[in-house]
C-alpha positions as YAML, in Angstrom:
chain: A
units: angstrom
residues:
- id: 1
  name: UNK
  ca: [-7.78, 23.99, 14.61]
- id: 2
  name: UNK
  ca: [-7.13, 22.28, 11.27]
- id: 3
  name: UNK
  ca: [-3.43, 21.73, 12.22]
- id: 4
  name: UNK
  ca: [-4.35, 19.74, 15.29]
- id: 5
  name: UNK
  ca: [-7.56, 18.14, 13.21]
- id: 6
  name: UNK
  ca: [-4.72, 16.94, 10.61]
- id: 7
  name: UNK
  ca: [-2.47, 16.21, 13.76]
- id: 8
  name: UNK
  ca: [-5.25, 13.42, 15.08]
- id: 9
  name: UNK
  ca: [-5.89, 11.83, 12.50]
- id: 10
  name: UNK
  ca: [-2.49, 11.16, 11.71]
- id: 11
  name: UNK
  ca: [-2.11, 9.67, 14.41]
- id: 12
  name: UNK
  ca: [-5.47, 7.78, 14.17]
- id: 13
  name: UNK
  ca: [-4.02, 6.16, 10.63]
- id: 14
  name: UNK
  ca: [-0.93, 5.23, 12.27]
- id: 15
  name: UNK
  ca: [-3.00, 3.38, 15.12]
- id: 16
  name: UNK
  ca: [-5.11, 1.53, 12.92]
- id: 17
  name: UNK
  ca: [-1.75, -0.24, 11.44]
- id: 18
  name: UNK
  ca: [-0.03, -0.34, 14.22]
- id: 19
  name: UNK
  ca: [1.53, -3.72, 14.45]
- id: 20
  name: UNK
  ca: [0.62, -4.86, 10.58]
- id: 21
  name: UNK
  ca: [3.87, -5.51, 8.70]
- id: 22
  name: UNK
  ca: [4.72, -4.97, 5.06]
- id: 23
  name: UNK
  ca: [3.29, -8.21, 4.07]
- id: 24
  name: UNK
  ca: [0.26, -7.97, 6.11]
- id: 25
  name: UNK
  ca: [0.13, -4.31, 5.07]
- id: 26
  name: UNK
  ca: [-0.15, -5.51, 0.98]
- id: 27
  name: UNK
  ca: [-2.23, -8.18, 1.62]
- id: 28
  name: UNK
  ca: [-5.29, -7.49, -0.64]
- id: 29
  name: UNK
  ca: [-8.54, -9.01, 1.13]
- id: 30
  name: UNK
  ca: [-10.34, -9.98, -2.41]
- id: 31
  name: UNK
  ca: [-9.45, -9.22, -6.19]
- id: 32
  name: UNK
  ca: [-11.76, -6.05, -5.79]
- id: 33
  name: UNK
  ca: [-10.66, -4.43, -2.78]
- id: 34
  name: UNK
  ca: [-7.52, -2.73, -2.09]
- id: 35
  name: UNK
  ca: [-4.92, -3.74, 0.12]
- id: 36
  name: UNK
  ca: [-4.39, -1.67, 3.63]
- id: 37
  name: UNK
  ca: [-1.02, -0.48, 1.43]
- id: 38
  name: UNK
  ca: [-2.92, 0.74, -1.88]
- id: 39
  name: UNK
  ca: [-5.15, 2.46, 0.73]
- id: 40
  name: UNK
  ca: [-2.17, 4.17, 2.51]
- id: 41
  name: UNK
  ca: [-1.13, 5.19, -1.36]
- id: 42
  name: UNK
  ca: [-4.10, 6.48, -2.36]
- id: 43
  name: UNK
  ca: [-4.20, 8.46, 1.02]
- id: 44
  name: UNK
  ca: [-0.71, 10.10, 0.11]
- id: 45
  name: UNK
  ca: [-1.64, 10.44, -3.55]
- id: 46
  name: UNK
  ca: [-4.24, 12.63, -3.01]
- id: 47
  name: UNK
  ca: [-2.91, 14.97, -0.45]
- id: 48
  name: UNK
  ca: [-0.24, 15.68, -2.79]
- id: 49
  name: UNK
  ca: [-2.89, 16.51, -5.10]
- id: 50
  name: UNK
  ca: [-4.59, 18.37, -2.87]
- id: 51
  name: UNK
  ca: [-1.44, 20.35, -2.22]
- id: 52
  name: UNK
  ca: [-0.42, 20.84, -5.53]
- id: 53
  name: UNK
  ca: [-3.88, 21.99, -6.65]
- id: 54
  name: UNK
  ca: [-4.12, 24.96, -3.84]
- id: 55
  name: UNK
  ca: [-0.69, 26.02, -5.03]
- id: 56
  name: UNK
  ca: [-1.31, 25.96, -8.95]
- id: 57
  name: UNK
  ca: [-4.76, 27.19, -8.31]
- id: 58
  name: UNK
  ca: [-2.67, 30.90, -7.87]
- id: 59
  name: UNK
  ca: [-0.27, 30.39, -10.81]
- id: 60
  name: UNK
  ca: [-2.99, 29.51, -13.18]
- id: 61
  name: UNK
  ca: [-6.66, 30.48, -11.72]
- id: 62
  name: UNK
  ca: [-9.72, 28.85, -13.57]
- id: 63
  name: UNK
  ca: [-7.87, 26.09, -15.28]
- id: 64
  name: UNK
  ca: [-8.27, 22.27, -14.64]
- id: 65
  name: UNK
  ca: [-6.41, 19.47, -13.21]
- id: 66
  name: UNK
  ca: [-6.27, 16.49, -13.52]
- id: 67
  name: UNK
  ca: [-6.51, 13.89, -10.37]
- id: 68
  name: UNK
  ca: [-4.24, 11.19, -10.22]
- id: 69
  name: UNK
  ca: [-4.72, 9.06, -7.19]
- id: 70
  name: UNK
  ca: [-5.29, 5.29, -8.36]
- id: 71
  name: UNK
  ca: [-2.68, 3.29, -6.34]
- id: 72
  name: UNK
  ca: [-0.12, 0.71, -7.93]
- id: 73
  name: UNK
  ca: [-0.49, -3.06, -7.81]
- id: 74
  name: UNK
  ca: [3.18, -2.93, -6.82]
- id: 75
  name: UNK
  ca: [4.73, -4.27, -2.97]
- id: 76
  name: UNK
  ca: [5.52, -1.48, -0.99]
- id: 77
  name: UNK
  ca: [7.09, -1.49, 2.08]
- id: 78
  name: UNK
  ca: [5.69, 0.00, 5.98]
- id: 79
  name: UNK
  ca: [8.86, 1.88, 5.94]
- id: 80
  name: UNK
  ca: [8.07, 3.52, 2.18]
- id: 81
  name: UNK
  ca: [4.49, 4.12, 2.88]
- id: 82
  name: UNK
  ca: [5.17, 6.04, 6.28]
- id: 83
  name: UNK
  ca: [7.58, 8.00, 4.12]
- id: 84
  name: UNK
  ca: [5.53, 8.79, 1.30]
- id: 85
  name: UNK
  ca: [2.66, 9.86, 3.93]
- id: 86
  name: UNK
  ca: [5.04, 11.92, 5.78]
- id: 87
  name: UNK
  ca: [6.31, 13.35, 2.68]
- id: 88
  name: UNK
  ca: [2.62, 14.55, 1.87]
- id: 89
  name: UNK
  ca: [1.39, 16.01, 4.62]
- id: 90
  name: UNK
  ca: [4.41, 18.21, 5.30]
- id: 91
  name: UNK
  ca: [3.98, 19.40, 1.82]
- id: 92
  name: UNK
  ca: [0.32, 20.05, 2.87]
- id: 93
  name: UNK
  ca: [0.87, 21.66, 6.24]
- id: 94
  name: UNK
  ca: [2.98, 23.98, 4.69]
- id: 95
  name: UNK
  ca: [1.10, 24.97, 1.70]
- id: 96
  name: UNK
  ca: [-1.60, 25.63, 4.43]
- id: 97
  name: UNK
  ca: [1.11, 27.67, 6.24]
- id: 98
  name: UNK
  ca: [2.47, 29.60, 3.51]
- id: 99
  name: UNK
  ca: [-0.42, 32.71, 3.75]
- id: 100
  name: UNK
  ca: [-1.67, 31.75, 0.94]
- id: 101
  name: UNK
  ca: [-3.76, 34.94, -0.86]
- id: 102
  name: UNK
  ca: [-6.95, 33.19, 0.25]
- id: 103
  name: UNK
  ca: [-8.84, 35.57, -2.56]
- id: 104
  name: UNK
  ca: [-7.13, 33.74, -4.84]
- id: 105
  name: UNK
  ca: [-8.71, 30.69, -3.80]
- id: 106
  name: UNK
  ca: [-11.93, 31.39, -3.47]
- id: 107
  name: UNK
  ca: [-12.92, 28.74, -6.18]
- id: 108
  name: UNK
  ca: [-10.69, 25.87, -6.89]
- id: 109
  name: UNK
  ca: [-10.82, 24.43, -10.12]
- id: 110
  name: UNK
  ca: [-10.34, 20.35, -10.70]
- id: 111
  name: UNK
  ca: [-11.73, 17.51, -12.54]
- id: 112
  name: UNK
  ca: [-14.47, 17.99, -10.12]
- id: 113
  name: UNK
  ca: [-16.99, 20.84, -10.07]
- id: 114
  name: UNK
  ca: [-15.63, 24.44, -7.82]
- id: 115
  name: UNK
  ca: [-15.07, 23.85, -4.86]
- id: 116
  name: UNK
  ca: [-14.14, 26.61, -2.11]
- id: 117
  name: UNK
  ca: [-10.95, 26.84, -0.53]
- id: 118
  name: UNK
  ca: [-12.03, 25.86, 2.55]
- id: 119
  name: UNK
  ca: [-13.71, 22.63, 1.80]
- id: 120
  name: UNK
  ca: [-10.27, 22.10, -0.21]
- id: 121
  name: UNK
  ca: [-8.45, 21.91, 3.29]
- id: 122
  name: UNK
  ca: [-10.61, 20.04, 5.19]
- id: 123
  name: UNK
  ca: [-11.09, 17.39, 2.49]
- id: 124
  name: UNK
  ca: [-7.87, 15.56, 3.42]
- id: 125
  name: UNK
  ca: [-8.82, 15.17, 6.91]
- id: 126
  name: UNK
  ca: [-12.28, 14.06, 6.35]
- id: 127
  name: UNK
  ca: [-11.35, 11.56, 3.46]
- id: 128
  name: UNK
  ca: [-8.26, 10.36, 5.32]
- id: 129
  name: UNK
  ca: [-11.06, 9.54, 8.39]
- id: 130
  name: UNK
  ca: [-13.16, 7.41, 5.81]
- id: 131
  name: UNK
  ca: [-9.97, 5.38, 4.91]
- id: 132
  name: UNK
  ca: [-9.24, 4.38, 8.44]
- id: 133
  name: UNK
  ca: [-12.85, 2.75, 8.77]
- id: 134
  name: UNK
  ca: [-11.62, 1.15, 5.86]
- id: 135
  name: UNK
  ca: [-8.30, 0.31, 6.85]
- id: 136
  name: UNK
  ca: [-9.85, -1.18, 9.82]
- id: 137
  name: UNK
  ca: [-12.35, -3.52, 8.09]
- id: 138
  name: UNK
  ca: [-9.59, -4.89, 5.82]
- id: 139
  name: UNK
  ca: [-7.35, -5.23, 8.77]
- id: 140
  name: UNK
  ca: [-9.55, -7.63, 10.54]
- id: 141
  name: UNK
  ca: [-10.45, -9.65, 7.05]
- id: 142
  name: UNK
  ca: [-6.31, -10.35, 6.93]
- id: 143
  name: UNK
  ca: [-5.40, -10.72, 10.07]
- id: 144
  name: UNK
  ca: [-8.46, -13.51, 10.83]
...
């Protein structure tokens, strides 16, 4: 169920720039929002984190980590963003895929309070469908 949740709105992302190219895609819409790109950034940022904090939440229960998912003022490319995206959520599906001792995850440890193990894989697909209401209010600001 997850799989195919993540699987949707994939897809969903990729239809909301569909068409947009690099340029349009880095376009920032004022001096205090992000561009469609630092969105897209932030988006891969923090499944990696995601991932990497279900996987070190075995190795080193009860400790704290920290969150890095500010993206850079930098030009990125379509091409590099799809990559980086694809790149995270591979690393995601299969750190969901990997039988993971669930028992070990029961609490999650981050900068943020506990959080259970199975709010921890479902955040990515829920903040990843906030983004593309996002995406899609920025994408009409820069394309008008």
């Amino acid at each position: 169920m997850l799989l195919r949740k993540l699987r949707q709105i994939r897809g969903d992302l990729l239809d909301a720039i569909d068409g947009l190219s690099s340029e349009q895609l880095n376009i920032k819409p004022s001096d205090e929002d992000w561009s469609i790109s630092q969105i897209l950034y932030h988006l891969y940022l923090t499944e990696k984190e995601k991932t990497e904090l279900m996987v070190q939440s075995i190795n080193y229960p009860g400790e704290k980590f920290k969150a890095e998912t500010e993206p850079p003022e930098y030009f990125l490319t379509r091409n590099e963003l799809l990559q980086l995206l694809e790149e995270s959520r591979f690393q995601y599906v299969r750190a969901l895929l990997n039988k993971i001792d669930e028992e070990n995850l029961t609490e999650v440890s981050s900068i943020h309070p506990k959080i259970s193990y199975d709010s921890l894989t479902e955040y990515v697909y829920l903040h990843e469908q906030r983004h593309i209401v996002q995406i899609k209010d920025i994408k009409q600001k820069v394309i008008s």
